[in-house]
Amino acid sequence: MYESGDWDVDIRMPSNVLNSLVEYTTLRVDPVERVIALSDAKMLEAPFCYLAGHKLVQFTPAERKNFERYVRGGGFVFVDDCNHDIDGLFAKSFEAELARIFGPKALKKIPNNHPVYSSFFQFDGPPNTGNELNGWGDDLVHDYLKAIDINGRVRVLYSNKDYGCEWDYDFRNKRWLVVDNTRFAVNIIQYALGA
């Protein structure tokens, strides 16, 4: 949770992803989603953090300090732009925050053979979402993800693909999908935890 913007998006997504972790992996999973303020020191104890939104992101000094401390200390943050627009308000403001914290060249595209794409299930790059070409964003299918790498390991994985919206449905509805679209979430978390 962060003070600016609209962090509380895709409210069914966390339970759906937690269900996938239980279904596919042997990870010990706390079935309760924990919402922790970015400015709260308790967030530094989380093994994995998710941050998303549509609107302007302007971290407070305490949020900025914790974000940097968490990432440099070995934490992992998956950030999802719900606008799926590379030039949108969330993208521009969040990327500016990253540049302010880690430097203007820290956020880079990752190759489509990066280990995050094979950490559990096999992907040939970032899976497409049904939200990318709907006329609300930049009308591009984003064929890459970006990341900030610290000491040879991705610590911030950044998506303009709006995975959160793609995964925002009741987990019981997965039975209607030909292929479970939350499998990539499993990959992200497996990679993040080094499992």
mmCIF file with all atom_site columns, C-alpha atoms in Angstrom:
data_model
loop_
_atom_site.group_PDB
_atom_site.id
_atom_site.type_symbol
_atom_site.label_atom_id
_atom_site.label_alt_id
_atom_site.label_comp_id
_atom_site.label_asym_id
_atom_site.label_entity_id
_atom_site.label_seq_id
_atom_site.pdbx_PDB_ins_code
_atom_site.Cartn_x
_atom_site.Cartn_y
_atom_site.Cartn_z
_atom_site.occupancy
_atom_site.B_iso_or_equiv
_atom_site.pdbx_formal_charge
_atom_site.auth_seq_id
_atom_site.auth_comp_id
_atom_site.auth_asym_id
_atom_site.auth_atom_id
_atom_site.pdbx_PDB_model_num
ATOM 1   C CA . MET A 1 1   ? 0.000   0.000   0.000   1.00 0.00 ? 1   MET A CA 1
ATOM 2   C CA . TYR A 1 2   ? 1.313   3.440   -0.903  1.00 0.00 ? 2   TYR A CA 1
ATOM 3   C CA . GLU A 1 3   ? -0.234  6.833   -0.144  1.00 0.00 ? 3   GLU A CA 1
ATOM 4   C CA . SER A 1 4   ? -0.566  8.223   -3.669  1.00 0.00 ? 4   SER A CA 1
ATOM 5   C CA . GLY A 1 5   ? -2.525  6.735   -6.539  1.00 0.00 ? 5   GLY A CA 1
ATOM 6   C CA . ASP A 1 6   ? -4.843  3.749   -6.329  1.00 0.00 ? 6   ASP A CA 1
ATOM 7   C CA . TRP A 1 7   ? -2.864  0.808   -4.989  1.00 0.00 ? 7   TRP A CA 1
ATOM 8   C CA . ASP A 1 8   ? -5.977  -1.269  -4.164  1.00 0.00 ? 8   ASP A CA 1
ATOM 9   C CA . VAL A 1 9   ? -6.715  -2.666  -7.615  1.00 0.00 ? 9   VAL A CA 1
ATOM 10  C CA . ASP A 1 10  ? -7.495  -6.195  -8.797  1.00 0.00 ? 10  ASP A CA 1
ATOM 11  C CA . ILE A 1 11  ? -8.816  -7.285  -5.408  1.00 0.00 ? 11  ILE A CA 1
ATOM 12  C CA . ARG A 1 12  ? -9.422  -10.952 -6.374  1.00 0.00 ? 12  ARG A CA 1
ATOM 13  C CA . MET A 1 13  ? -5.995  -11.410 -7.910  1.00 0.00 ? 13  MET A CA 1
ATOM 14  C CA . PRO A 1 14  ? -4.041  -12.212 -4.715  1.00 0.00 ? 14  PRO A CA 1
ATOM 15  C CA . SER A 1 15  ? -6.344  -15.046 -3.656  1.00 0.00 ? 15  SER A CA 1
ATOM 16  C CA . ASN A 1 16  ? -6.259  -16.446 -7.178  1.00 0.00 ? 16  ASN A CA 1
ATOM 17  C CA . VAL A 1 17  ? -2.448  -16.412 -7.244  1.00 0.00 ? 17  VAL A CA 1
ATOM 18  C CA . LEU A 1 18  ? -2.258  -17.901 -3.735  1.00 0.00 ? 18  LEU A CA 1
ATOM 19  C CA . ASN A 1 19  ? -4.522  -20.701 -4.957  1.00 0.00 ? 19  ASN A CA 1
ATOM 20  C CA . SER A 1 20  ? -2.169  -21.350 -7.878  1.00 0.00 ? 20  SER A CA 1
ATOM 21  C CA . LEU A 1 21  ? 0.835   -21.544 -5.565  1.00 0.00 ? 21  LEU A CA 1
ATOM 22  C CA . VAL A 1 22  ? -0.954  -24.160 -3.464  1.00 0.00 ? 22  VAL A CA 1
ATOM 23  C CA . GLU A 1 23  ? -2.147  -26.020 -6.562  1.00 0.00 ? 23  GLU A CA 1
ATOM 24  C CA . TYR A 1 24  ? 1.184   -26.196 -8.395  1.00 0.00 ? 24  TYR A CA 1
ATOM 25  C CA . THR A 1 25  ? 4.015   -25.856 -5.879  1.00 0.00 ? 25  THR A CA 1
ATOM 26  C CA . THR A 1 26  ? 5.219   -27.133 -2.543  1.00 0.00 ? 26  THR A CA 1
ATOM 27  C CA . LEU A 1 27  ? 5.901   -23.630 -1.226  1.00 0.00 ? 27  LEU A CA 1
ATOM 28  C CA . ARG A 1 28  ? 4.596   -22.939 2.246   1.00 0.00 ? 28  ARG A CA 1
ATOM 29  C CA . VAL A 1 29  ? 1.852   -20.417 1.566   1.00 0.00 ? 29  VAL A CA 1
ATOM 30  C CA . ASP A 1 30  ? 0.090   -18.178 4.042   1.00 0.00 ? 30  ASP A CA 1
ATOM 31  C CA . PRO A 1 31  ? -3.479  -18.199 2.673   1.00 0.00 ? 31  PRO A CA 1
ATOM 32  C CA . VAL A 1 32  ? -4.098  -14.641 3.890   1.00 0.00 ? 32  VAL A CA 1
ATOM 33  C CA . GLU A 1 33  ? -3.058  -11.693 1.758   1.00 0.00 ? 33  GLU A CA 1
ATOM 34  C CA . ARG A 1 34  ? -1.085  -9.158  3.807   1.00 0.00 ? 34  ARG A CA 1
ATOM 35  C CA . VAL A 1 35  ? -1.569  -5.511  2.928   1.00 0.00 ? 35  VAL A CA 1
ATOM 36  C CA . ILE A 1 36  ? 1.309   -3.546  4.404   1.00 0.00 ? 36  ILE A CA 1
ATOM 37  C CA . ALA A 1 37  ? 2.028   0.135   4.013   1.00 0.00 ? 37  ALA A CA 1
ATOM 38  C CA . LEU A 1 38  ? 5.185   0.773   2.025   1.00 0.00 ? 38  LEU A CA 1
ATOM 39  C CA . SER A 1 39  ? 6.213   3.209   4.749   1.00 0.00 ? 39  SER A CA 1
ATOM 40  C CA . ASP A 1 40  ? 5.851   0.540   7.474   1.00 0.00 ? 40  ASP A CA 1
ATOM 41  C CA . ALA A 1 41  ? 9.081   -1.219  8.519   1.00 0.00 ? 41  ALA A CA 1
ATOM 42  C CA . LYS A 1 42  ? 7.123   -4.517  8.593   1.00 0.00 ? 42  LYS A CA 1
ATOM 43  C CA . MET A 1 43  ? 7.188   -4.561  4.798   1.00 0.00 ? 43  MET A CA 1
ATOM 44  C CA . LEU A 1 44  ? 10.934  -5.160  5.008   1.00 0.00 ? 44  LEU A CA 1
ATOM 45  C CA . GLU A 1 45  ? 10.159  -8.642  6.371   1.00 0.00 ? 45  GLU A CA 1
ATOM 46  C CA . ALA A 1 46  ? 8.024   -9.721  3.379   1.00 0.00 ? 46  ALA A CA 1
ATOM 47  C CA . PRO A 1 47  ? 9.591   -12.294 1.053   1.00 0.00 ? 47  PRO A CA 1
ATOM 48  C CA . PHE A 1 48  ? 7.659   -10.934 -1.948  1.00 0.00 ? 48  PHE A CA 1
ATOM 49  C CA . CYS A 1 49  ? 5.799   -7.674  -2.597  1.00 0.00 ? 49  CYS A CA 1
ATOM 50  C CA . TYR A 1 50  ? 3.276   -6.710  -5.257  1.00 0.00 ? 50  TYR A CA 1
ATOM 51  C CA . LEU A 1 51  ? 2.599   -3.103  -6.224  1.00 0.00 ? 51  LEU A CA 1
ATOM 52  C CA . ALA A 1 52  ? 0.137   -1.893  -8.856  1.00 0.00 ? 52  ALA A CA 1
ATOM 53  C CA . GLY A 1 53  ? -2.072  0.991   -9.854  1.00 0.00 ? 53  GLY A CA 1
ATOM 54  C CA . HIS A 1 54  ? -3.483  3.230   -12.571 1.00 0.00 ? 54  HIS A CA 1
ATOM 55  C CA . LYS A 1 55  ? -2.761  6.712   -11.250 1.00 0.00 ? 55  LYS A CA 1
ATOM 56  C CA . LEU A 1 56  ? 0.119   8.985   -10.354 1.00 0.00 ? 56  LEU A CA 1
ATOM 57  C CA . VAL A 1 57  ? 2.746   7.463   -8.055  1.00 0.00 ? 57  VAL A CA 1
ATOM 58  C CA . GLN A 1 58  ? 4.569   9.855   -5.740  1.00 0.00 ? 58  GLN A CA 1
ATOM 59  C CA . PHE A 1 59  ? 6.295   8.071   -2.908  1.00 0.00 ? 59  PHE A CA 1
ATOM 60  C CA . THR A 1 60  ? 6.631   9.824   0.419   1.00 0.00 ? 60  THR A CA 1
ATOM 61  C CA . PRO A 1 61  ? 10.195  10.044  1.791   1.00 0.00 ? 61  PRO A CA 1
ATOM 62  C CA . ALA A 1 62  ? 9.450   7.095   4.124   1.00 0.00 ? 62  ALA A CA 1
ATOM 63  C CA . GLU A 1 63  ? 8.040   4.988   1.255   1.00 0.00 ? 63  GLU A CA 1
ATOM 64  C CA . ARG A 1 64  ? 11.016  5.794   -0.951  1.00 0.00 ? 64  ARG A CA 1
ATOM 65  C CA . LYS A 1 65  ? 13.449  4.891   1.830   1.00 0.00 ? 65  LYS A CA 1
ATOM 66  C CA . ASN A 1 66  ? 11.736  1.560   2.577   1.00 0.00 ? 66  ASN A CA 1
ATOM 67  C CA . PHE A 1 67  ? 11.424  0.676   -1.117  1.00 0.00 ? 67  PHE A CA 1
ATOM 68  C CA . GLU A 1 68  ? 15.147  1.198   -1.641  1.00 0.00 ? 68  GLU A CA 1
ATOM 69  C CA . ARG A 1 69  ? 16.109  -0.557  1.586   1.00 0.00 ? 69  ARG A CA 1
ATOM 70  C CA . TYR A 1 70  ? 13.878  -3.540  0.759   1.00 0.00 ? 70  TYR A CA 1
ATOM 71  C CA . VAL A 1 71  ? 15.183  -3.941  -2.798  1.00 0.00 ? 71  VAL A CA 1
ATOM 72  C CA . ARG A 1 72  ? 18.862  -3.403  -1.971  1.00 0.00 ? 72  ARG A CA 1
ATOM 73  C CA . GLY A 1 73  ? 18.486  -5.765  0.998   1.00 0.00 ? 73  GLY A CA 1
ATOM 74  C CA . GLY A 1 74  ? 17.422  -8.663  -1.245  1.00 0.00 ? 74  GLY A CA 1
ATOM 75  C CA . GLY A 1 75  ? 13.638  -8.193  -1.391  1.00 0.00 ? 75  GLY A CA 1
ATOM 76  C CA . PHE A 1 76  ? 11.634  -8.705  -4.579  1.00 0.00 ? 76  PHE A CA 1
ATOM 77  C CA . VAL A 1 77  ? 8.876   -6.425  -5.889  1.00 0.00 ? 77  VAL A CA 1
ATOM 78  C CA . PHE A 1 78  ? 6.612   -7.272  -8.814  1.00 0.00 ? 78  PHE A CA 1
ATOM 79  C CA . VAL A 1 79  ? 5.145   -4.031  -10.172 1.00 0.00 ? 79  VAL A CA 1
ATOM 80  C CA . ASP A 1 80  ? 2.252   -4.107  -12.623 1.00 0.00 ? 80  ASP A CA 1
ATOM 81  C CA . ASP A 1 81  ? 1.009   -1.076  -14.563 1.00 0.00 ? 81  ASP A CA 1
ATOM 82  C CA . CYS A 1 82  ? -2.759  -1.509  -14.658 1.00 0.00 ? 82  CYS A CA 1
ATOM 83  C CA . ASN A 1 83  ? -3.014  1.042   -17.479 1.00 0.00 ? 83  ASN A CA 1
ATOM 84  C CA . HIS A 1 84  ? -0.816  -1.180  -19.670 1.00 0.00 ? 84  HIS A CA 1
ATOM 85  C CA . ASP A 1 85  ? 0.334   2.037   -21.301 1.00 0.00 ? 85  ASP A CA 1
ATOM 86  C CA . ILE A 1 86  ? 4.063   2.726   -21.595 1.00 0.00 ? 86  ILE A CA 1
ATOM 87  C CA . ASP A 1 87  ? 3.412   6.471   -21.709 1.00 0.00 ? 87  ASP A CA 1
ATOM 88  C CA . GLY A 1 88  ? 0.585   6.585   -19.173 1.00 0.00 ? 88  GLY A CA 1
ATOM 89  C CA . LEU A 1 89  ? 0.473   8.344   -15.836 1.00 0.00 ? 89  LEU A CA 1
ATOM 90  C CA . PHE A 1 90  ? 1.351   5.297   -13.729 1.00 0.00 ? 90  PHE A CA 1
ATOM 91  C CA . ALA A 1 91  ? 4.200   4.266   -16.030 1.00 0.00 ? 91  ALA A CA 1
ATOM 92  C CA . LYS A 1 92  ? 5.769   7.724   -16.225 1.00 0.00 ? 92  LYS A CA 1
ATOM 93  C CA . SER A 1 93  ? 5.453   8.501   -12.528 1.00 0.00 ? 93  SER A CA 1
ATOM 94  C CA . PHE A 1 94  ? 6.518   5.088   -11.248 1.00 0.00 ? 94  PHE A CA 1
ATOM 95  C CA . GLU A 1 95  ? 9.479   4.908   -13.623 1.00 0.00 ? 95  GLU A CA 1
ATOM 96  C CA . ALA A 1 96  ? 10.481  8.403   -12.448 1.00 0.00 ? 96  ALA A CA 1
ATOM 97  C CA . GLU A 1 97  ? 10.407  7.142   -8.849  1.00 0.00 ? 97  GLU A CA 1
ATOM 98  C CA . LEU A 1 98  ? 12.640  4.203   -9.799  1.00 0.00 ? 98  LEU A CA 1
ATOM 99  C CA . ALA A 1 99  ? 15.064  6.549   -11.579 1.00 0.00 ? 99  ALA A CA 1
ATOM 100 C CA . ARG A 1 100 ? 15.148  8.803   -8.514  1.00 0.00 ? 100 ARG A CA 1
ATOM 101 C CA . ILE A 1 101 ? 15.947  5.866   -6.223  1.00 0.00 ? 101 ILE A CA 1
ATOM 102 C CA . PHE A 1 102 ? 18.197  3.666   -8.377  1.00 0.00 ? 102 PHE A CA 1
ATOM 103 C CA . GLY A 1 103 ? 19.414  5.974   -11.147 1.00 0.00 ? 103 GLY A CA 1
ATOM 104 C CA . PRO A 1 104 ? 18.087  6.787   -14.621 1.00 0.00 ? 104 PRO A CA 1
ATOM 105 C CA . LYS A 1 105 ? 19.564  3.696   -16.296 1.00 0.00 ? 105 LYS A CA 1
ATOM 106 C CA . ALA A 1 106 ? 18.695  1.079   -13.665 1.00 0.00 ? 106 ALA A CA 1
ATOM 107 C CA . LEU A 1 107 ? 15.411  -0.096  -15.233 1.00 0.00 ? 107 LEU A CA 1
ATOM 108 C CA . LYS A 1 108 ? 16.166  -2.217  -18.305 1.00 0.00 ? 108 LYS A CA 1
ATOM 109 C CA . LYS A 1 109 ? 14.382  -4.617  -20.607 1.00 0.00 ? 109 LYS A CA 1
ATOM 110 C CA . ILE A 1 110 ? 15.068  -8.232  -19.777 1.00 0.00 ? 110 ILE A CA 1
ATOM 111 C CA . PRO A 1 111 ? 15.638  -10.796 -22.538 1.00 0.00 ? 111 PRO A CA 1
ATOM 112 C CA . ASN A 1 112 ? 12.868  -13.240 -23.329 1.00 0.00 ? 112 ASN A CA 1
ATOM 113 C CA . ASN A 1 113 ? 15.122  -16.121 -22.284 1.00 0.00 ? 113 ASN A CA 1
ATOM 114 C CA . HIS A 1 114 ? 15.543  -14.734 -18.761 1.00 0.00 ? 114 HIS A CA 1
ATOM 115 C CA . PRO A 1 115 ? 15.272  -17.383 -15.991 1.00 0.00 ? 115 PRO A CA 1
ATOM 116 C CA . VAL A 1 116 ? 11.959  -15.886 -14.781 1.00 0.00 ? 116 VAL A CA 1
ATOM 117 C CA . TYR A 1 117 ? 10.380  -17.424 -17.906 1.00 0.00 ? 117 TYR A CA 1
ATOM 118 C CA . SER A 1 118 ? 11.552  -20.921 -17.005 1.00 0.00 ? 118 SER A CA 1
ATOM 119 C CA . SER A 1 119 ? 11.639  -20.894 -13.195 1.00 0.00 ? 119 SER A CA 1
ATOM 120 C CA . PHE A 1 120 ? 8.670   -23.286 -13.004 1.00 0.00 ? 120 PHE A CA 1
ATOM 121 C CA . PHE A 1 121 ? 6.600   -23.350 -16.194 1.00 0.00 ? 121 PHE A CA 1
ATOM 122 C CA . GLN A 1 122 ? 8.226   -22.750 -19.586 1.00 0.00 ? 122 GLN A CA 1
ATOM 123 C CA . PHE A 1 123 ? 7.459   -19.503 -21.459 1.00 0.00 ? 123 PHE A CA 1
ATOM 124 C CA . ASP A 1 124 ? 9.066   -17.967 -24.551 1.00 0.00 ? 124 ASP A CA 1
ATOM 125 C CA . GLY A 1 125 ? 8.913   -14.511 -22.992 1.00 0.00 ? 125 GLY A CA 1
ATOM 126 C CA . PRO A 1 126 ? 6.171   -12.635 -21.179 1.00 0.00 ? 126 PRO A CA 1
ATOM 127 C CA . PRO A 1 127 ? 2.722   -14.116 -21.809 1.00 0.00 ? 127 PRO A CA 1
ATOM 128 C CA . ASN A 1 128 ? 0.324   -11.758 -23.535 1.00 0.00 ? 128 ASN A CA 1
ATOM 129 C CA . THR A 1 129 ? -2.779  -10.534 -21.757 1.00 0.00 ? 129 THR A CA 1
ATOM 130 C CA . GLY A 1 130 ? -6.231  -9.921  -23.127 1.00 0.00 ? 130 GLY A CA 1
ATOM 131 C CA . ASN A 1 131 ? -6.055  -6.343  -21.845 1.00 0.00 ? 131 ASN A CA 1
ATOM 132 C CA . GLU A 1 132 ? -3.291  -4.971  -24.026 1.00 0.00 ? 132 GLU A CA 1
ATOM 133 C CA . LEU A 1 133 ? -5.206  -4.159  -27.211 1.00 0.00 ? 133 LEU A CA 1
ATOM 134 C CA . ASN A 1 134 ? -8.444  -2.787  -25.825 1.00 0.00 ? 134 ASN A CA 1
ATOM 135 C CA . GLY A 1 135 ? -8.106  0.856   -26.842 1.00 0.00 ? 135 GLY A CA 1
ATOM 136 C CA . TRP A 1 136 ? -7.431  2.133   -23.331 1.00 0.00 ? 136 TRP A CA 1
ATOM 137 C CA . GLY A 1 137 ? -3.652  1.935   -23.423 1.00 0.00 ? 137 GLY A CA 1
ATOM 138 C CA . ASP A 1 138 ? -1.064  2.450   -26.104 1.00 0.00 ? 138 ASP A CA 1
ATOM 139 C CA . ASP A 1 139 ? -2.479  -0.393  -28.265 1.00 0.00 ? 139 ASP A CA 1
ATOM 140 C CA . LEU A 1 140 ? 0.782   -2.306  -28.209 1.00 0.00 ? 140 LEU A CA 1
ATOM 141 C CA . VAL A 1 141 ? 1.431   -5.882  -27.277 1.00 0.00 ? 141 VAL A CA 1
ATOM 142 C CA . HIS A 1 142 ? 4.404   -5.525  -24.956 1.00 0.00 ? 142 HIS A CA 1
ATOM 143 C CA . ASP A 1 143 ? 6.877   -8.248  -25.886 1.00 0.00 ? 143 ASP A CA 1
ATOM 144 C CA . TYR A 1 144 ? 9.178   -7.554  -22.937 1.00 0.00 ? 144 TYR A CA 1
ATOM 145 C CA . LEU A 1 145 ? 9.282   -6.895  -19.228 1.00 0.00 ? 145 LEU A CA 1
ATOM 146 C CA . LYS A 1 146 ? 11.680  -4.524  -17.496 1.00 0.00 ? 146 LYS A CA 1
ATOM 147 C CA . ALA A 1 147 ? 13.669  -5.073  -14.353 1.00 0.00 ? 147 ALA A CA 1
ATOM 148 C CA . ILE A 1 148 ? 16.129  -3.628  -11.919 1.00 0.00 ? 148 ILE A CA 1
ATOM 149 C CA . ASP A 1 149 ? 18.969  -5.995  -11.282 1.00 0.00 ? 149 ASP A CA 1
ATOM 150 C CA . ILE A 1 150 ? 20.915  -5.825  -8.008  1.00 0.00 ? 150 ILE A CA 1
ATOM 151 C CA . ASN A 1 151 ? 24.050  -7.952  -7.694  1.00 0.00 ? 151 ASN A CA 1
ATOM 152 C CA . GLY A 1 152 ? 23.145  -10.160 -10.648 1.00 0.00 ? 152 GLY A CA 1
ATOM 153 C CA . ARG A 1 153 ? 19.552  -10.838 -9.570  1.00 0.00 ? 153 ARG A CA 1
ATOM 154 C CA . VAL A 1 154 ? 16.270  -9.176  -10.558 1.00 0.00 ? 154 VAL A CA 1
ATOM 155 C CA . ARG A 1 155 ? 14.866  -7.357  -7.530  1.00 0.00 ? 155 ARG A CA 1
ATOM 156 C CA . VAL A 1 156 ? 12.185  -5.245  -9.251  1.00 0.00 ? 156 VAL A CA 1
ATOM 157 C CA . LEU A 1 157 ? 10.206  -6.866  -12.077 1.00 0.00 ? 157 LEU A CA 1
ATOM 158 C CA . TYR A 1 158 ? 8.121   -4.303  -13.945 1.00 0.00 ? 158 TYR A CA 1
ATOM 159 C CA . SER A 1 159 ? 5.253   -5.014  -16.336 1.00 0.00 ? 159 SER A CA 1
ATOM 160 C CA . ASN A 1 160 ? 3.137   -2.817  -18.603 1.00 0.00 ? 160 ASN A CA 1
ATOM 161 C CA . LYS A 1 161 ? 1.001   -5.855  -19.445 1.00 0.00 ? 161 LYS A CA 1
ATOM 162 C CA . ASP A 1 162 ? -1.656  -5.514  -16.707 1.00 0.00 ? 162 ASP A CA 1
ATOM 163 C CA . TYR A 1 163 ? -1.303  -9.054  -15.394 1.00 0.00 ? 163 TYR A CA 1
ATOM 164 C CA . GLY A 1 164 ? -3.188  -8.098  -12.246 1.00 0.00 ? 164 GLY A CA 1
ATOM 165 C CA . CYS A 1 165 ? -6.358  -7.438  -14.223 1.00 0.00 ? 165 CYS A CA 1
ATOM 166 C CA . GLU A 1 166 ? -5.827  -10.634 -16.229 1.00 0.00 ? 166 GLU A CA 1
ATOM 167 C CA . TRP A 1 167 ? -5.577  -12.618 -12.979 1.00 0.00 ? 167 TRP A CA 1
ATOM 168 C CA . ASP A 1 168 ? -8.442  -10.770 -11.227 1.00 0.00 ? 168 ASP A CA 1
ATOM 169 C CA . TYR A 1 169 ? -11.189 -13.383 -11.144 1.00 0.00 ? 169 TYR A CA 1
ATOM 170 C CA . ASP A 1 170 ? -12.427 -15.902 -8.636  1.00 0.00 ? 170 ASP A CA 1
ATOM 171 C CA . PHE A 1 171 ? -10.016 -18.849 -8.521  1.00 0.00 ? 171 PHE A CA 1
ATOM 172 C CA . ARG A 1 172 ? -12.950 -21.250 -8.997  1.00 0.00 ? 172 ARG A CA 1
ATOM 173 C CA . ASN A 1 173 ? -13.380 -19.883 -12.524 1.00 0.00 ? 173 ASN A CA 1
ATOM 174 C CA . LYS A 1 174 ? -9.991  -21.215 -13.622 1.00 0.00 ? 174 LYS A CA 1
ATOM 175 C CA . ARG A 1 175 ? -11.714 -24.439 -14.631 1.00 0.00 ? 175 ARG A CA 1
ATOM 176 C CA . TRP A 1 176 ? -13.143 -22.582 -17.632 1.00 0.00 ? 176 TRP A CA 1
ATOM 177 C CA . LEU A 1 177 ? -9.702  -21.637 -18.971 1.00 0.00 ? 177 LEU A CA 1
ATOM 178 C CA . VAL A 1 178 ? -8.014  -23.864 -21.511 1.00 0.00 ? 178 VAL A CA 1
ATOM 179 C CA . VAL A 1 179 ? -4.654  -22.904 -19.998 1.00 0.00 ? 179 VAL A CA 1
ATOM 180 C CA . ASP A 1 180 ? -4.394  -21.414 -16.510 1.00 0.00 ? 180 ASP A CA 1
ATOM 181 C CA . ASN A 1 181 ? -3.192  -17.847 -17.062 1.00 0.00 ? 181 ASN A CA 1
ATOM 182 C CA . THR A 1 182 ? -1.861  -17.536 -13.502 1.00 0.00 ? 182 THR A CA 1
ATOM 183 C CA . ARG A 1 183 ? 0.980   -19.951 -14.249 1.00 0.00 ? 183 ARG A CA 1
ATOM 184 C CA . PHE A 1 184 ? 3.247   -16.985 -14.989 1.00 0.00 ? 184 PHE A CA 1
ATOM 185 C CA . ALA A 1 185 ? 2.528   -15.615 -11.505 1.00 0.00 ? 185 ALA A CA 1
ATOM 186 C CA . VAL A 1 186 ? 3.858   -18.921 -10.166 1.00 0.00 ? 186 VAL A CA 1
ATOM 187 C CA . ASN A 1 187 ? 7.024   -18.377 -12.202 1.00 0.00 ? 187 ASN A CA 1
ATOM 188 C CA . ILE A 1 188 ? 7.496   -14.857 -10.882 1.00 0.00 ? 188 ILE A CA 1
ATOM 189 C CA . ILE A 1 189 ? 7.126   -15.957 -7.267  1.00 0.00 ? 189 ILE A CA 1
ATOM 190 C CA . GLN A 1 190 ? 9.307   -19.061 -7.705  1.00 0.00 ? 190 GLN A CA 1
ATOM 191 C CA . TYR A 1 191 ? 12.019  -16.873 -9.228  1.00 0.00 ? 191 TYR A CA 1
ATOM 192 C CA . ALA A 1 192 ? 11.617  -14.221 -6.521  1.00 0.00 ? 192 ALA A CA 1
ATOM 193 C CA . LEU A 1 193 ? 11.988  -16.728 -3.721  1.00 0.00 ? 193 LEU A CA 1
ATOM 194 C CA . GLY A 1 194 ? 14.867  -18.517 -5.425  1.00 0.00 ? 194 GLY A CA 1
ATOM 195 C CA . ALA A 1 195 ? 12.895  -21.750 -5.064  1.00 0.00 ? 195 ALA A CA 1
#
